[in-house]
Short mmCIF file of C-alpha atoms in Angstrom, two decimals:
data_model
loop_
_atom_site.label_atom_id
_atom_site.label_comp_id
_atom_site.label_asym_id
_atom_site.label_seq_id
_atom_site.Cartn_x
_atom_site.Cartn_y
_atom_site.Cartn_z
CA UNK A 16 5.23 -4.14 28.04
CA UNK A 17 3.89 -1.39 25.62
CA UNK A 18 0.65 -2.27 23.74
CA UNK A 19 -2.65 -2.18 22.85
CA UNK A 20 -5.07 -3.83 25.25
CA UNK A 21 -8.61 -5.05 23.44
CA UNK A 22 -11.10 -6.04 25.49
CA UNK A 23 -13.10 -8.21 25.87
CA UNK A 24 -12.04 -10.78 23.47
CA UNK A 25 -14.98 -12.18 22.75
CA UNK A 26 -19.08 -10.37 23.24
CA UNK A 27 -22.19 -11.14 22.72
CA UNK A 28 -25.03 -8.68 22.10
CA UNK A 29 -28.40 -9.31 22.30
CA UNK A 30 -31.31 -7.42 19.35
CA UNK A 31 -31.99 -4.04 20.59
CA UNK A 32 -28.83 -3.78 22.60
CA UNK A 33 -25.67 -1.21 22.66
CA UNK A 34 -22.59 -2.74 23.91
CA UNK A 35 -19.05 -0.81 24.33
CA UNK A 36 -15.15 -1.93 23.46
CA UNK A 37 -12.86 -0.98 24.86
CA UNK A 38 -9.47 -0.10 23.71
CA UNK A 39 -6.34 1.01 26.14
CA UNK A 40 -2.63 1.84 24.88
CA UNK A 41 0.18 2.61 26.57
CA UNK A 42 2.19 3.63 24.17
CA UNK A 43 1.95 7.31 24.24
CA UNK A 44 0.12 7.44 20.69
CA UNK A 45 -1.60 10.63 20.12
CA UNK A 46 -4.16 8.72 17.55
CA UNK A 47 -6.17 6.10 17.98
CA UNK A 48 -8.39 4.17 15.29
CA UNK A 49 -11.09 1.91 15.41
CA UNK A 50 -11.66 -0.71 11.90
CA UNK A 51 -14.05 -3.43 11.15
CA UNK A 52 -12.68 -6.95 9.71
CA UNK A 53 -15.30 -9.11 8.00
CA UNK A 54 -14.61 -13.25 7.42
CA UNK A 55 -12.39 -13.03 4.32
CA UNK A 56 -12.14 -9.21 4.18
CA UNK A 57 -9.62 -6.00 4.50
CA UNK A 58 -9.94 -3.62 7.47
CA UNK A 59 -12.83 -0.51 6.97
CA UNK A 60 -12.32 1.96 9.08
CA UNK A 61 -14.96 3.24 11.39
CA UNK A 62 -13.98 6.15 13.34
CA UNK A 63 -10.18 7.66 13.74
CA UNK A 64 -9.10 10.83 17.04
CA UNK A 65 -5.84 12.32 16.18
CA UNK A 66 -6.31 14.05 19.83
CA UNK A 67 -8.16 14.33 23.14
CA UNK A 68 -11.80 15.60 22.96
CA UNK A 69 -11.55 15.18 18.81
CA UNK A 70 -12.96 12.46 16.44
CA UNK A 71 -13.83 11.77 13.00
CA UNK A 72 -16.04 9.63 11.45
CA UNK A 73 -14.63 7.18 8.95
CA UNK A 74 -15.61 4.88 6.12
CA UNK A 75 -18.87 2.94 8.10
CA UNK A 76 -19.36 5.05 10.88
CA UNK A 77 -23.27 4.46 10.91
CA UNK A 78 -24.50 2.66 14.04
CA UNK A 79 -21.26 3.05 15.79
CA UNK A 80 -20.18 6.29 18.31
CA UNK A 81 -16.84 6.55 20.32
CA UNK A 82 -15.29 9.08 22.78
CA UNK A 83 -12.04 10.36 23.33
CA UNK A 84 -11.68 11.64 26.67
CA UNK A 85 -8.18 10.40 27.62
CA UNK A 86 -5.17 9.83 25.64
CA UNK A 87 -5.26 6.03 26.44
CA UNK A 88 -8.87 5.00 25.79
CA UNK A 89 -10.73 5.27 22.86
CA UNK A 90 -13.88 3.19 23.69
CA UNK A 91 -15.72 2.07 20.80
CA UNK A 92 -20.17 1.68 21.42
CA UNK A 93 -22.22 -0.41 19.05
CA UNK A 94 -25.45 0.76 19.05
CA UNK A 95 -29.03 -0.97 18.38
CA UNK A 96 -28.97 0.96 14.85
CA UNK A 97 -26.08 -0.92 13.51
CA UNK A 98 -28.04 -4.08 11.98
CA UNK A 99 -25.36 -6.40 11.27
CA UNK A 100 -22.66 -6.23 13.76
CA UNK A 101 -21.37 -9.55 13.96
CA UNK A 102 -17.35 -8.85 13.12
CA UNK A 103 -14.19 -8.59 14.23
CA UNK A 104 -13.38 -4.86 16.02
CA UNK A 105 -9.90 -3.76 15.54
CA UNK A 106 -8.14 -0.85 17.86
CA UNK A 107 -5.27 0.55 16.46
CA UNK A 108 -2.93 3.34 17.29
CA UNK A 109 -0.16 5.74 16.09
CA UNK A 110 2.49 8.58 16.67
CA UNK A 111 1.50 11.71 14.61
CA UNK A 112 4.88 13.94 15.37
CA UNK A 113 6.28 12.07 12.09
CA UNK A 114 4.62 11.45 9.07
CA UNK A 115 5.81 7.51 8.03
CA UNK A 116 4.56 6.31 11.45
CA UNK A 117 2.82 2.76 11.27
CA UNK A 118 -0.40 2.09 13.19
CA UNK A 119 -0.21 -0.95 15.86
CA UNK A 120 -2.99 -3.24 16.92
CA UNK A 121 -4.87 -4.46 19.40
CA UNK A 122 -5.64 -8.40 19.16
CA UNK A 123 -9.69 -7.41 18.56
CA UNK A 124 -12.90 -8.05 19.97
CA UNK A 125 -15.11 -10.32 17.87
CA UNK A 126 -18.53 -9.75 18.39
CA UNK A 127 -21.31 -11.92 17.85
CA UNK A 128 -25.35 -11.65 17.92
CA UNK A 129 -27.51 -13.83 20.12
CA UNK B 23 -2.79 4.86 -2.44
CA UNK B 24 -1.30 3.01 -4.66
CA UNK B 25 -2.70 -0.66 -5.68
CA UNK B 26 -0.24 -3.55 -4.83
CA UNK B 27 -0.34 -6.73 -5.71
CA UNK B 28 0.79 -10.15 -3.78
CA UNK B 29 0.58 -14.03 -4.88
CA UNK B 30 -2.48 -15.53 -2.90
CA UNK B 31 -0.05 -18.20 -1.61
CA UNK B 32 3.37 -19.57 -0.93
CA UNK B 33 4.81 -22.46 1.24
CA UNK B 34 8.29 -22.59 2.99
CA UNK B 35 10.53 -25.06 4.61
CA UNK B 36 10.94 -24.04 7.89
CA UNK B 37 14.50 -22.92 8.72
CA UNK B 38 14.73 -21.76 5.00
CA UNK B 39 14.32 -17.94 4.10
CA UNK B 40 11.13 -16.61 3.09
CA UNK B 41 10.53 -13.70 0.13
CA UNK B 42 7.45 -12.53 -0.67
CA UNK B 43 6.79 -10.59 -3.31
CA UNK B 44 4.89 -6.89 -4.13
CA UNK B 45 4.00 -5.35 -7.12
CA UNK B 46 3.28 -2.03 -6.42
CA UNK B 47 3.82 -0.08 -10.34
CA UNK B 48 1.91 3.14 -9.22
CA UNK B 49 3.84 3.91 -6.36
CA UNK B 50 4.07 7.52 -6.64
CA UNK B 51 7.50 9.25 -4.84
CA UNK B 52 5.92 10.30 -1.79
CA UNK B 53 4.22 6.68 -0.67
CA UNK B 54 6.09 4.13 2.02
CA UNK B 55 5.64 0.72 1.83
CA UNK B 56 4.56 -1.15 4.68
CA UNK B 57 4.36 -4.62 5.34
CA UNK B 58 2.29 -6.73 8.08
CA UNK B 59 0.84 -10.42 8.98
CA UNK B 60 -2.21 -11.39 10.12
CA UNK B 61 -2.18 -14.65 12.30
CA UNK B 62 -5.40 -16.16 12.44
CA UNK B 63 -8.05 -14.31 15.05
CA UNK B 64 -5.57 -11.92 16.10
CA UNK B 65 -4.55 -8.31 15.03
CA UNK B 66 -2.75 -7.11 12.53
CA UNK B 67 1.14 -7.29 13.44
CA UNK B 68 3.67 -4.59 11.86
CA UNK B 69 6.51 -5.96 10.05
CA UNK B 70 8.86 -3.28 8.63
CA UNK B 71 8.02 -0.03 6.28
CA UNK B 72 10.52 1.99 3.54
CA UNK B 73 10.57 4.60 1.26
CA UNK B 74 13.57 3.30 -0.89
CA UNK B 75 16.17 2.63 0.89
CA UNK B 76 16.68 -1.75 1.72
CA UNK B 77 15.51 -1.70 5.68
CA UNK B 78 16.43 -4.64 8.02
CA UNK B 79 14.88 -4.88 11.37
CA UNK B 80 14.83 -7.76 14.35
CA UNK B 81 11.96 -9.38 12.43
CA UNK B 82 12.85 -9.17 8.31
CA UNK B 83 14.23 -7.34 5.59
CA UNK B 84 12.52 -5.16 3.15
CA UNK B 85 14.39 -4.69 -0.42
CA UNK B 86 12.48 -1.97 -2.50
CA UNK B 87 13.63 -2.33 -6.24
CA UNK B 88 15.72 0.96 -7.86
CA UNK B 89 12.78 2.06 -9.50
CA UNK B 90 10.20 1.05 -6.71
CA UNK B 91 7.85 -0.13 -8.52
CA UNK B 92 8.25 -3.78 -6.54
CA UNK B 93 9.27 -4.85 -2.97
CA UNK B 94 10.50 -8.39 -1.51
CA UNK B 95 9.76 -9.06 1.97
CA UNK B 96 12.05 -11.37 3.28
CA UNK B 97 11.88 -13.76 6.72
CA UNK B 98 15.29 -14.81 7.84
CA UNK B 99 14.59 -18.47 9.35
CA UNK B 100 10.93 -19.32 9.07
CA UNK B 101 9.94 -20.94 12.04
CA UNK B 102 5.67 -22.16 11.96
CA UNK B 103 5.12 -19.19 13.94
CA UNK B 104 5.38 -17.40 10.92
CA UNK B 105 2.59 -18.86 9.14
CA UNK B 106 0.12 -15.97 8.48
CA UNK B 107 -1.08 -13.59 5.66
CA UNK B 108 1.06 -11.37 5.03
CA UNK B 109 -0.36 -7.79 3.34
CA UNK B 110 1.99 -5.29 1.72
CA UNK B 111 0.49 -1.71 1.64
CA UNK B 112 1.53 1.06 -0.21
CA UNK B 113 0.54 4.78 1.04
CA UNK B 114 1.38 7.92 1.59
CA UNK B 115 1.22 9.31 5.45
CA UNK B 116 -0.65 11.60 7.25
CA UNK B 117 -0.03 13.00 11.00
CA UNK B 118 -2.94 10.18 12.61
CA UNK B 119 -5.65 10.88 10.21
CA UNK B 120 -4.62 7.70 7.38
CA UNK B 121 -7.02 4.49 6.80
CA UNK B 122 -4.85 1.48 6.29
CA UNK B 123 -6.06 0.00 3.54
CA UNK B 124 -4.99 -3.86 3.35
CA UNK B 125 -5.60 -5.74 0.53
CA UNK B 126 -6.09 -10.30 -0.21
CA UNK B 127 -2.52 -10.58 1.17
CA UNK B 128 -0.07 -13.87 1.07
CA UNK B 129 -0.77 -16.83 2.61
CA UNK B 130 2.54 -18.05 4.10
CA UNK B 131 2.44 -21.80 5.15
CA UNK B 132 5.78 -22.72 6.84
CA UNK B 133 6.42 -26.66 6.10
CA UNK B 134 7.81 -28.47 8.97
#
C-alpha cells in the first residue's frame, strides 16, 4: 500500500543526545514536511522540502536539522540544543503539480526524555 | 488563512449520520476547505477538501453553503471507529510550501 512510514514509534533520548526520525513515503510526493504536536495542541511546523537537495526552515526550526537527499526520505535530527523535545513528530507529505493538494501523514514518532 | 470555527464536542448513535459543523465567515474566494480526524496517538487522517462545489468521497460528504461562509461535514453510518477530533481548515494552497494550520477541532464520540 501507498503511505507514509514513521519510524520508530516510540524514542527515547537521553540529555546531551541527538537522535534522528525517520520518515519514508511511497507515494511519489515531491514535498515532504515535518510538524510538532504538543498534549492538547495544533501542529507547528518545523521544517518543509518542496524538492531534492532543498529545505526550508519553518515555524520552530531551532534545535532541529533535516536532509533531503532522496525523494522518499526526509529524516528529521533532534539535536542536544533543542531543550524540550518531549512531543509528538509528525511526517507529512504532498503533490505540488496542483495547487489544492492535501498533505498526508505519517502515524508519528513520540519522543520522550530520559 | 482564514479562522474557522467548530463546536468542542458532539456525540452520535452509531449507525446514525454524523454532521459537523464549520464556521468559516472570512473565507476569502481563493481558500479550500479541508477537513481531517485525529484518532488518538496517531496522525492526522485526510477526510475530503472543496472549494464550493458539495464533494462526496468513499469516506463523507462535504456541503459548503452558497455563500461559503460555513461547511457541514457529514459521516454516512458512524461506526466507533469514527470517534476522533475532527479539524476543519480553511486555506489557500501553495505548490508544497503551505503549513497546515489545525485548530481545537470536534470531538466526535460515536454512542454504541
Amino acid at each position: 500500500d501507498g503511505g507514509i512510514t514513521q519510524s520508530p514509534k516510540y524514542l527515547f533520548r537521553k540529555e546531551g543526545q541527538n537522535v534522528t526520525l525517520s520518515c519514508e513515503q511511497n507515494l511519489n510526493h515531491d514535498a515532504m514536511y515535518w510538524y510538532r504536536q504538543d498534549p492538547g495542541q495544533g501542529l507547528r511546523l518545523i521544517y518543509y522540502s518542496q524538492i531534492v537537495n532543498d529545505f526550508q526552515k519553518g515555524d520552530i526550526a531551532e534545535g532541529y536539522s533535516v536532509s533531503r537527499e532522496k525523494k522518499e526520505s526526509f529524516p528529521l535530527t533532534v539535536t542536544s540544543a533543542q531543550k524540550n523535545p518531549t512531543a509528538f513528530y509528525l511526517c507529512a507529505s504532498s503533490m505540488t503539480e496542483y495547487s489544492n493538494q492535501p498533505q498526508h501523514f505519517g502515524d508519528g514518532t513520540r519522543l520522550s526524555i530520559l | 488563512d482564514a479562522k474557522t470555527t467548530q463546536p468542542p464536542s458532539m456525540d452520535c448513535a452509531e449507525g446514525r449520520a454524523a454532521n459537523l459543523p464549520c464556521n468559516h465567515s472570512t473565507i476569502s474566494g481563493n481558500e479550500y476547505v479541508y477537513w481531517y480526524r485525529q484518532i488518538h496517538s496517531q496522525g492526522p487522517q485526510y477526510i475530503i477538501h472543496g472549494l464550493k462545489n458539495n464533494e462526496t468521497n468513499e469516506m463523507a460528504s462535504l456541503i459548503i453553503t452558497e455563500d461559503r461562509k460555513s461547511s457541514t461535514l457529514i459521516l454516512p453510518h458512524a461506526t466507533l471507529r469514527d470517534t476522533a477530533v475532527y479539524y476543519c481548515i480553511v486555506r489557500v494552497s501553495n505548490f508544497g510550501n503551505e503549513k497546515l494550520t489545525f485548530g481545537t477541532g470536534t470531538r466526535l464520540t460515536i454512542i454504541p
